[in-house]
Coordinates of C-alpha atoms and ligand atoms in Angstrom, one line a residue:
X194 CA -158.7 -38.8 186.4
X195 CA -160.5 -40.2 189.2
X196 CA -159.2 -38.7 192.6
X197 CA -158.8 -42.2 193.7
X198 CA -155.8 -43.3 191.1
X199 CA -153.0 -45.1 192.7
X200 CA -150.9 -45.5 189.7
X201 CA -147.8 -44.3 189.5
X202 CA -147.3 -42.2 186.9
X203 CA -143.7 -41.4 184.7
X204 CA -142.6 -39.2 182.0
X205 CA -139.6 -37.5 181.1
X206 CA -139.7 -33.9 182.0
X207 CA -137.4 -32.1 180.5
X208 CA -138.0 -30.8 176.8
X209 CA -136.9 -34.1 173.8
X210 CA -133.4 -34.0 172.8
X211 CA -129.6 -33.7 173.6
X212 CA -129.1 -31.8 176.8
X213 CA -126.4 -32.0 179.4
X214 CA -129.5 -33.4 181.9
X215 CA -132.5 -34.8 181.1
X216 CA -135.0 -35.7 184.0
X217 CA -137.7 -38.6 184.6
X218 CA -140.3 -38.0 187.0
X219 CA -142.5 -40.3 188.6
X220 CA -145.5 -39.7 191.1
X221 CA -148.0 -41.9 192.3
X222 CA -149.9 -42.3 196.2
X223 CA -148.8 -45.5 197.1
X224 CA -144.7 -46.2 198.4
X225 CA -141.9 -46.0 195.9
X226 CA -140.4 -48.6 197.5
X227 CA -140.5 -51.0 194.2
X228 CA -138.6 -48.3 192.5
X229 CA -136.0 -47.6 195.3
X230 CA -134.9 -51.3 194.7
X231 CA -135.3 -51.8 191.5
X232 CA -134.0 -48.8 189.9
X233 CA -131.2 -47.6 193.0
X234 CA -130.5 -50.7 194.4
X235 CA -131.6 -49.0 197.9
X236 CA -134.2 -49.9 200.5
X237 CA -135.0 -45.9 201.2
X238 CA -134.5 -43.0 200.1
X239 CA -134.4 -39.5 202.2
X240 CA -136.8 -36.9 201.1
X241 CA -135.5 -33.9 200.3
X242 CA -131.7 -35.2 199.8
X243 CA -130.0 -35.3 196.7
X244 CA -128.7 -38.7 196.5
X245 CA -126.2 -39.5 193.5
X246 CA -127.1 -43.6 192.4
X247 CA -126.4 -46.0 189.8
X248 CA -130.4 -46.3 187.4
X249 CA -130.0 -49.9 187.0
X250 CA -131.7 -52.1 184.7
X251 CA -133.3 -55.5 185.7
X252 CA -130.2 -57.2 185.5
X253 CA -128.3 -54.7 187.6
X254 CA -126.9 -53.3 184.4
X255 CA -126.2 -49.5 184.8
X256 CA -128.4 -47.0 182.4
X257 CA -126.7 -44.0 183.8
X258 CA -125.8 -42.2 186.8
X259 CA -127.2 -39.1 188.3
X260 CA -129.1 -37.8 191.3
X261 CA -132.4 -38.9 192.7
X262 CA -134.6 -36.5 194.7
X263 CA -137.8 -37.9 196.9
X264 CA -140.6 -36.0 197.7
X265 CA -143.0 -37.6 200.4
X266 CA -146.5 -36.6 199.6
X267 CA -147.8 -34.2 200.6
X268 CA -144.6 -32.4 200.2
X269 CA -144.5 -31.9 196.7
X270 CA -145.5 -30.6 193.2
X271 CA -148.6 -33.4 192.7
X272 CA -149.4 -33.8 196.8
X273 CA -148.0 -37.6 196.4
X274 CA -144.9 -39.2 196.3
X275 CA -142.8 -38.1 194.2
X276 CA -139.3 -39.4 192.6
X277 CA -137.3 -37.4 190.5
X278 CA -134.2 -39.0 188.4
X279 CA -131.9 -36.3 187.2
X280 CA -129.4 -38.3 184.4
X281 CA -128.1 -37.4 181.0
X282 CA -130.2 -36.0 178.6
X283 CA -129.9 -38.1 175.4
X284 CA -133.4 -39.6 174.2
X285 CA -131.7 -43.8 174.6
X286 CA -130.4 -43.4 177.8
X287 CA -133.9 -41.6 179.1
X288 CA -136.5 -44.2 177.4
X289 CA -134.4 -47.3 178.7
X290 CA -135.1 -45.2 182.4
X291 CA -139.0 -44.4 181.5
X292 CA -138.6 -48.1 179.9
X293 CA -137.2 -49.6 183.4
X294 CA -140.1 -47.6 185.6
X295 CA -142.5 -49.2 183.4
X296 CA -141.3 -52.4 183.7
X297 CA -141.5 -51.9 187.8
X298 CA -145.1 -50.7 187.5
X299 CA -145.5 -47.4 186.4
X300 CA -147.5 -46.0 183.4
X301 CA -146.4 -43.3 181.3
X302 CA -148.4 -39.9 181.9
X303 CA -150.4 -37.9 179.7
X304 CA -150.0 -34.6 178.9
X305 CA -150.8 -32.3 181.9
X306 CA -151.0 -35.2 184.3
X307 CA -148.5 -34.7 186.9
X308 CA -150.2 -30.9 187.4
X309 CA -153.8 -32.4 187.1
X310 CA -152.8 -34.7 189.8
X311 CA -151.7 -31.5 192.0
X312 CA -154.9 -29.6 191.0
X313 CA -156.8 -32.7 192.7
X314 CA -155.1 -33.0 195.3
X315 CA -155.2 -29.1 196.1
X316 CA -151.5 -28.2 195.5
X317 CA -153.0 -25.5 193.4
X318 CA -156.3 -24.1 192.1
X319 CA -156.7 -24.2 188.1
X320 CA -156.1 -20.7 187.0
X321 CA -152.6 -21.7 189.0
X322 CA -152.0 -25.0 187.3
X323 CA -152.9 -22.5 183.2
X324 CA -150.5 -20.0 184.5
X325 CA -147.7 -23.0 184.6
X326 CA -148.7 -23.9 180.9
X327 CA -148.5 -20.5 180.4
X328 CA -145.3 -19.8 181.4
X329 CA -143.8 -22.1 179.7
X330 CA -145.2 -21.3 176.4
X331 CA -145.2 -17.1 177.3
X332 CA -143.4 -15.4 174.3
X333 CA -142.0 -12.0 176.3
X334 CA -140.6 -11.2 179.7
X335 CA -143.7 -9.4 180.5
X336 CA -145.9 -11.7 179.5
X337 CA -143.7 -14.5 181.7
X338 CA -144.0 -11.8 184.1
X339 CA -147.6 -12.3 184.0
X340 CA -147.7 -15.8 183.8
X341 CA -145.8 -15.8 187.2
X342 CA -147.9 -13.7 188.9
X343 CA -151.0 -16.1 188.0
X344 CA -149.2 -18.4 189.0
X345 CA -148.0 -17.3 192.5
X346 CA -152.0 -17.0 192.8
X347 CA -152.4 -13.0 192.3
X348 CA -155.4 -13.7 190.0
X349 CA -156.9 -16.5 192.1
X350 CA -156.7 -14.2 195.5
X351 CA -158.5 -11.3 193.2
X352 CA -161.2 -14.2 192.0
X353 CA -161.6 -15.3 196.1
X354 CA -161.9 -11.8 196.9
X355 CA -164.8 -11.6 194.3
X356 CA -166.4 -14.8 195.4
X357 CA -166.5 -13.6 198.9
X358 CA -168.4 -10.6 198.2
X359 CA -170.6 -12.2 196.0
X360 CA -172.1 -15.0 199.1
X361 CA -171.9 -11.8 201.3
X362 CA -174.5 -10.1 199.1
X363 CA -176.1 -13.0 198.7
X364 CA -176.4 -13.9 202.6
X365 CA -178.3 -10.7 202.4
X366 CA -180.3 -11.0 199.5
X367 CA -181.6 -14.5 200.4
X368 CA -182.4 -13.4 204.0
X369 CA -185.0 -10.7 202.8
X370 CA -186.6 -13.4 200.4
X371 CA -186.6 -15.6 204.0
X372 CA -188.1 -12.8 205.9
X373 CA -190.9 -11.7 203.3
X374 CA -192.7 -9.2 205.9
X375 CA -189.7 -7.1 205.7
X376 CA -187.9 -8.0 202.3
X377 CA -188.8 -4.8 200.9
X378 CA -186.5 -3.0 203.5
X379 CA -184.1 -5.1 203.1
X380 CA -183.6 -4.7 199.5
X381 CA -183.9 -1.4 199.2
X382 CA -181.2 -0.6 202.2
X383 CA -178.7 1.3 200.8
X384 CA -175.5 -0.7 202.0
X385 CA -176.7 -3.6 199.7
X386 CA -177.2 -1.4 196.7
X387 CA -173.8 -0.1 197.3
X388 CA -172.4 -3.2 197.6
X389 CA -173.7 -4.0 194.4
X390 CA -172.1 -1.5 192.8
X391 CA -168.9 -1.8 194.6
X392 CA -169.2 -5.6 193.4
X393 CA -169.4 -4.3 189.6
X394 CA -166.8 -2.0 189.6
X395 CA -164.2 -4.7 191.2
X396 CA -165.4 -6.9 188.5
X397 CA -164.7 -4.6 185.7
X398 CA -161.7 -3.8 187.4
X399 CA -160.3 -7.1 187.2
X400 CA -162.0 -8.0 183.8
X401 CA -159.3 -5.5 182.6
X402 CA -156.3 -6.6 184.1
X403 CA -157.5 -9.9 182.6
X404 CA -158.2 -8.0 179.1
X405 CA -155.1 -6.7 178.8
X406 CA -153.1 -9.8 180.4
X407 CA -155.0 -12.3 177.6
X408 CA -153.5 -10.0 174.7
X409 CA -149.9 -10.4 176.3
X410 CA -150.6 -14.5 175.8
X411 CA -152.5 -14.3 172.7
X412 CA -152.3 -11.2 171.3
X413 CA -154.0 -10.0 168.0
X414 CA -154.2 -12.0 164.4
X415 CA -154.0 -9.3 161.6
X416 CA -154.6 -10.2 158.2
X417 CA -152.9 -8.8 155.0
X418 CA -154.3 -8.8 152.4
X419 CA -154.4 -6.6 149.0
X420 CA -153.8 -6.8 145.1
X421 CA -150.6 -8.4 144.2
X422 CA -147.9 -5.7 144.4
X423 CA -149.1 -3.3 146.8
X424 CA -146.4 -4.2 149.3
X425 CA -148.1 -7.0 151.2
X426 CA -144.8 -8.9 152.1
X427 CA -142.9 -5.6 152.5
X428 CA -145.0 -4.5 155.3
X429 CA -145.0 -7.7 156.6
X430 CA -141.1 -7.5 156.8
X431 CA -141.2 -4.5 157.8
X432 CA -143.8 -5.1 160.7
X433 CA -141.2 -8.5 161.3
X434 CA -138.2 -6.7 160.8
X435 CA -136.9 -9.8 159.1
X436 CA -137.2 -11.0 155.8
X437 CA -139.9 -13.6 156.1
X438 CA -141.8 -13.3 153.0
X439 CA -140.4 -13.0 149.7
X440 CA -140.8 -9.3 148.2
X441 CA -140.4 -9.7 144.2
X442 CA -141.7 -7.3 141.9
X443 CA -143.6 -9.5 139.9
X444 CA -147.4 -9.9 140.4
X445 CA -148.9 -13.2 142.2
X446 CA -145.3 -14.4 144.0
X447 CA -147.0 -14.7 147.4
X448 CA -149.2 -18.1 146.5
X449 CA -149.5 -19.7 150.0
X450 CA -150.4 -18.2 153.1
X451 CA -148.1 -17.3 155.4
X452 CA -147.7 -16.5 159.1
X453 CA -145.8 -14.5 161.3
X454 CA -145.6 -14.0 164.7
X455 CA -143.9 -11.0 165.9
X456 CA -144.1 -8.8 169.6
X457 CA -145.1 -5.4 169.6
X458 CA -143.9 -4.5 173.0
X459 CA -145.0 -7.3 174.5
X460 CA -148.3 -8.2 172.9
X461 CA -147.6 -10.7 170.2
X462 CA -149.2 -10.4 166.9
X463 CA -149.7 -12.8 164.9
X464 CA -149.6 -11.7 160.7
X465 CA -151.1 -13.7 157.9
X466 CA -150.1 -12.6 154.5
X467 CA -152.6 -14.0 152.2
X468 CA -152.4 -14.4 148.4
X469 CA -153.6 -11.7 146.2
X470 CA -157.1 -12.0 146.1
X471 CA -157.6 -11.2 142.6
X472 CA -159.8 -12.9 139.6
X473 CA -157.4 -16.2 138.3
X474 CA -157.8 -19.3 136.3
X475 CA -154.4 -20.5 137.8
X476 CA -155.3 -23.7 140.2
X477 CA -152.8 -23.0 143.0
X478 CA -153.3 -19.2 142.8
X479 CA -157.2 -20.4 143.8
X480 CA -156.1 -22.4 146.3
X481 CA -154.2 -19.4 147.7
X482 CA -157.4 -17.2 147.1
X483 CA -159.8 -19.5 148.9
X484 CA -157.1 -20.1 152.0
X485 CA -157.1 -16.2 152.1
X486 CA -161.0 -15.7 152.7
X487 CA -160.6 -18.4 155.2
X488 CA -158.2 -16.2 157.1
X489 CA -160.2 -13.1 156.7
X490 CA -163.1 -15.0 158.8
X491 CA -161.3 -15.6 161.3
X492 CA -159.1 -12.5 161.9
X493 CA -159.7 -9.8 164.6
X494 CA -158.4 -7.4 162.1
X495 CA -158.1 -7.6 158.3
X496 CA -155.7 -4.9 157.0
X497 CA -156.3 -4.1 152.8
X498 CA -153.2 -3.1 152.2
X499 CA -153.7 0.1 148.6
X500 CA -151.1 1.6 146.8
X501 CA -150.7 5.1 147.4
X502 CA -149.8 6.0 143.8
X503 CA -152.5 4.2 142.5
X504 CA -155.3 4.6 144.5
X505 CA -157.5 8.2 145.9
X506 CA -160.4 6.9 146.8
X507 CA -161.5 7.6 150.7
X508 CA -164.6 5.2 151.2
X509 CA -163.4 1.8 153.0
X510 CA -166.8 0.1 150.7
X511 CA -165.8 1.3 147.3
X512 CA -162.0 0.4 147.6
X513 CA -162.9 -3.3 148.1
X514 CA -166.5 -4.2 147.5
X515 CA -165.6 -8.2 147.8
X516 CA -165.0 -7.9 151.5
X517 CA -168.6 -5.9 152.7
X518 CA -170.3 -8.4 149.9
X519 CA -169.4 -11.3 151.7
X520 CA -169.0 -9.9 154.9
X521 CA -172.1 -6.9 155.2
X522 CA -172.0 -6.2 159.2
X523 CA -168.6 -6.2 160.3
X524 CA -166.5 -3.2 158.9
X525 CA -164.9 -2.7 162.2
X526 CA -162.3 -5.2 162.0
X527 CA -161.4 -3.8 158.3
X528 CA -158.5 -0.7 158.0
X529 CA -156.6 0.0 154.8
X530 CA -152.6 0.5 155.1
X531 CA -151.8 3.3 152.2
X532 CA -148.5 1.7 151.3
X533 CA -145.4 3.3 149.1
X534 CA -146.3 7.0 150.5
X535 CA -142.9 8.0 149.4
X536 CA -143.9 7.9 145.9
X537 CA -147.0 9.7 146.4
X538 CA -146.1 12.4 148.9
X539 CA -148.7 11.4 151.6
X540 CA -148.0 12.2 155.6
X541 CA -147.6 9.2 157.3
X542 CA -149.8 8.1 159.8
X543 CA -153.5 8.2 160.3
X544 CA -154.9 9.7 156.8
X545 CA -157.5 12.8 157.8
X546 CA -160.7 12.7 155.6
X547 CA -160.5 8.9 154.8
X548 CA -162.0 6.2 156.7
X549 CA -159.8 4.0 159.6
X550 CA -156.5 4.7 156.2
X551 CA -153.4 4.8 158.1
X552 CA -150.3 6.3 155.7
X553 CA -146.9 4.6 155.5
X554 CA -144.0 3.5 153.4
X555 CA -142.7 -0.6 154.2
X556 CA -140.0 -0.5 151.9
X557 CA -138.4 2.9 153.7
X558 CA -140.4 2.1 156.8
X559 CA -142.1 5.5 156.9
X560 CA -144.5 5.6 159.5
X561 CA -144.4 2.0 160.2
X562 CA -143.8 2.3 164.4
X563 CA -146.9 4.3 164.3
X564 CA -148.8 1.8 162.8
X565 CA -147.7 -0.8 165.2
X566 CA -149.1 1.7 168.0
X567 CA -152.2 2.1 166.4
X568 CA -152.7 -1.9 166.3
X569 CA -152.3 -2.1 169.3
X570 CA -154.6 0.6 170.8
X571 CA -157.1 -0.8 168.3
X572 CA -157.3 -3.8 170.6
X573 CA -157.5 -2.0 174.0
X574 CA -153.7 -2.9 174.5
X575 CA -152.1 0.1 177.0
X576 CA -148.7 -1.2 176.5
X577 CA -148.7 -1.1 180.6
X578 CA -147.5 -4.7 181.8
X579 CA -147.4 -3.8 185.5
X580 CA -149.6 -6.1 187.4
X581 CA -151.5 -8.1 184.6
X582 CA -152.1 -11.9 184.6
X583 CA -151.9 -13.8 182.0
X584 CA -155.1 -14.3 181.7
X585 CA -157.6 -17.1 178.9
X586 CA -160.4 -16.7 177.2
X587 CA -162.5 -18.9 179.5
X588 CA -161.7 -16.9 182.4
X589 CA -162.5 -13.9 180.5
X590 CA -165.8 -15.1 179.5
X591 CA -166.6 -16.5 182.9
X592 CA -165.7 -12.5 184.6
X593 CA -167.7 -10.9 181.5
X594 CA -170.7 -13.4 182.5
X595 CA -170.5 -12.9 185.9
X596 CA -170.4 -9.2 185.2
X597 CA -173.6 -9.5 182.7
X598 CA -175.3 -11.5 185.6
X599 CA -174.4 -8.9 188.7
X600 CA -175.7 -6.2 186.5
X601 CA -178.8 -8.0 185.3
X602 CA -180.0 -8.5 189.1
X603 CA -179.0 -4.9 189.6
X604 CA -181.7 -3.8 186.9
X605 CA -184.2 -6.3 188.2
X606 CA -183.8 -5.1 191.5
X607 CA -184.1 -1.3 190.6
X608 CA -186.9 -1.7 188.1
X609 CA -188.9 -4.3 189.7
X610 CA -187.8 -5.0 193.7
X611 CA -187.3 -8.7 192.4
X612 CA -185.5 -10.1 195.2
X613 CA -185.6 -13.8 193.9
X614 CA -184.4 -12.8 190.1
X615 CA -181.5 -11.3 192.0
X616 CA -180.1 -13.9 194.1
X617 CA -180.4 -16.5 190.8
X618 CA -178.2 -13.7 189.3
X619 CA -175.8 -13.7 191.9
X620 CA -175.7 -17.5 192.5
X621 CA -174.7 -18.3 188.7
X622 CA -172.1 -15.4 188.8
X623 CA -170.4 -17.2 191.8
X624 CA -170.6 -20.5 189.6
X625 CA -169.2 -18.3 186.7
X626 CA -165.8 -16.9 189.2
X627 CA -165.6 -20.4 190.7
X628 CA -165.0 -22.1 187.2
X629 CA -161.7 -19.6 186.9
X630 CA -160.2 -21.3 189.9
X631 CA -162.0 -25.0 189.4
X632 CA -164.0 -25.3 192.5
X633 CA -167.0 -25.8 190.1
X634 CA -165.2 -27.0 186.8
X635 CA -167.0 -30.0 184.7
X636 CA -164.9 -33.2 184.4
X637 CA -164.7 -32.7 180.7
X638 CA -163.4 -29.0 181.0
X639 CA -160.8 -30.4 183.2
X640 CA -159.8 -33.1 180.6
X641 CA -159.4 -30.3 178.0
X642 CA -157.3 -27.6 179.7
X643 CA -154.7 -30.3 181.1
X644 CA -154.7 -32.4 178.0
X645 CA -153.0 -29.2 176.1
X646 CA -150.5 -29.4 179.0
X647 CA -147.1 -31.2 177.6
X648 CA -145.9 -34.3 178.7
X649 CA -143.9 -34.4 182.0
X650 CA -145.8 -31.0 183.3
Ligands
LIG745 P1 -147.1 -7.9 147.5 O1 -147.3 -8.6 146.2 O2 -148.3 -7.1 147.8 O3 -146.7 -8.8 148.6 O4 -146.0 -6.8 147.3 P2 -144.4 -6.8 147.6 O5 -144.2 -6.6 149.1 O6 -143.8 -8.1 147.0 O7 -143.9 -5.5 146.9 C1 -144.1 -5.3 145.5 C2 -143.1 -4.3 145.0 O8 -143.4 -3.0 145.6 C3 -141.6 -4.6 145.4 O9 -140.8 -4.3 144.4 C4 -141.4 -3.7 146.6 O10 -140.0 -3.4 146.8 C5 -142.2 -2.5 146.3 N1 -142.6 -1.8 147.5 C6 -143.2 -2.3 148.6 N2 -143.4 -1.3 149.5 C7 -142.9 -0.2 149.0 C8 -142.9 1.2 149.4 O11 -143.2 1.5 150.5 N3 -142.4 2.1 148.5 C9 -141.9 1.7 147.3 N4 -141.5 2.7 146.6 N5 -142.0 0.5 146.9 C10 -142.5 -0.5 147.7

């Protein structure tokens, strides 16, 4: 959107459906007046007042009845005017009020264009206008929690803060490549080298908080996979603690793939049960088998799920030779879960002598908690929630970049007194920390984080 859009924009905002109110928004810079008349049958409208009015159609006929609220820019959510029309929430009775706005000259949104509008118009910086989407969508209270504090603008003050310091350093930098006579002092003066350093260990501070934060919003995809029989949907229910997947005893039940998502105290994880990957001439068993090597590319962990009764063998490679065939460098994502341990006699938990083999039983959920803890520390999650954002992948790439770049200039500055290699380094990791908050953000960027944004938000 150009910052220069007069239309007025209008959506309904509150989720489809039956509901005892349902809400149409419209915002746009130029007066509301056309609406006033048209739609309330009033010349004016106070801001800030709840006003109870007739929505009328064009020929005065009333849709419904309910309050209107008016928002004078720059005193609300977007920064322009805004009109809010709180009716009855039944899908006819809200389209004939989008359908009447229209008709006086507004055009629906799209999705994420009421809070695009109030990132242009500097209501809000972007990591404020994700945390909004974020809170909507967050799956736990902590992870609302999170999404709250993001969006209060905890996160953004800490990315400022970082900024700041960066042009500080900088300033300094850039004035000893000005002043070449005396540059070497100035680099090697000890407040800049500590400022350096105090600049990298803020950064990694924060790039944690933002670690952990991202795994309360997207936590971890495990997949399960394993010969048929070995307890694959068990464990699965049992991680669950519903019955999501059919358990049956007999071999090959579990065709499709199927998903899960389920919190482990706060961090959701998200389970794919895959079918049993095993030699078939059956055409939808193939199907499963080729979905399930799909899944396994993409996972951040792959769990082989053995049976304890069946197998004894403690090297990761030689209990399934398909996965480090087709997959030769990454054995860190892979763990086996040595299922049915009451029939075999094994401890639960972590097995000792056997590679990344964790012990438990799914059918009498034997060691299954302290399996979930041991997913969870796999992917750096402390189970603290105090004080984490809910943080995305882009802004954790853009604070590990910025991170990569402070400490490349770093290194070039100790091995090689190269001033000018320095303050590029520093320049692009301020680019990198101004891209979290959107005070350097492409136009196309912007079109992709608002456009997963729903309608009316
Ligand atoms: P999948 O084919 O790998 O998904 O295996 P299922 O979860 O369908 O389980 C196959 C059979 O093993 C079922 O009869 C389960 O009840 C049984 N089973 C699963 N987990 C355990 C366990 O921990 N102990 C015992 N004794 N039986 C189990």
């Amino acid at each position: 959107m150009l910052k220069n859009d007069t239309d007025v924009i209008v959506a309904i905002a509150t989720a489809p459906g039956r509901g005892g109110v349902g809400v149409v928004r419209l915002s746009g810079m130029v007066d509301l007046n056309a609406f006033f008349v048209g739609l309330l049958a009033r010349p004016a409208l106070s801001p800030r007042c709840a006003t109870f009015c007739s929505f009328l159609d064009d020929q005065g006929e009333v849709i419904d009845q309910g309050i209107a609220l008016y928002f004078s820019n720059p005193h609300s959510f977007t920064g322009e005017n805004v009109l809010e029309l709180q009716g009855h929430g039944g899908m006819v009775v809200l389209d004939r009020l989008i359908a009447r706005c229209v008709e006086l000259g507004a055009r629906l949104a799209r999705p994420g264009e009421f809070s695009e509008r109030a990132f242009l118009n500097d209501k809000m910086d972007l990591a404020q206008a994700e945390a909004i989407a974020d809170l909507i969508d967050a799956s736990s209270i902590q992870g609302a929690r999170s999404a709250v504090r993001s969006m209060q603008g905890e996160f953004s003050v800490l990315i400022c803060a970082l900024v700041e310091k960066l042009i500080e350093l900088r300033i300094h930098v850039e004035a000893a490549i000005d002043f070449p006579e005396e540059e070497i002092d100035f680099l090697v003066d000890e407040r800049l080298l500590k400022n350096l350093q105090a600049l990298v260990s803020d950064l990694r501070n924060v790039l944690s908080r933002a670690q952990q934060g991202s795994l309360l919003r997207d936590g971890m995809t495990v997949v399960l996979v394993g010969k048929p029989n070995v307890g694959k949907s068990s464990l699965l229910n049992a991680l669950a603690g519903n019955e999501a997947a059919i358990v049956n005893p007999t071999a090959g039940t579990t065709r499709d793939v199927l998903r899960e998502r389920i919190l482990l105290d706060a961090m959701p994880l998200n389970v794919v049960d895959t079918a049993g990957l095993r030699e078939t001439e059956d055409e939808v068993e193939l199907e499963g088998v080729r979905r399930a090597w799909l899944e396994i590319e993409k996972a951040d962990l792959v769990m082989l799920v053995a049976d304890a009764t069946e197998t004894d063998e403690p090297d990761l490679r030689a209990i399934w030779p398909e996965y480090f065939e087709r997959f030769p460098h990454v054995d860190q994502s892979v763990m086996v879960v040595l299922n049915k341990i009451d029939r075999s006699g094994h401890s639960p938990g972590l097995v000792e002598g056997r590679d990344r083999t964790f012990a438990i039983s799914a059918k009498e959920k034997i060691g299954v908690a302290g399996l979930t803890q041991y997913l969870q520390r796999s992917v750096g999650f402390n189970g603290q929630c105090e004080g984490l954002f809910l943080a995305r992948r882009r802004h954790l790439d853009a604070l590990q970049k910025a991170l990569e770049l402070v400490l490349e200039g770093n290194r070039q500055l100790e091995i090689a007194g190269a001033g000018e290699l320095l303050a590029e380094d520093l320049r692009q990791a301020q680019q990198q920390l101004a891209g979290i908050t959107g005070q350097f953000t492409s136009d196309d960027l912007l079109g992709r984080i608002f456009s997963s944004f729903c309608i009316g938000k």
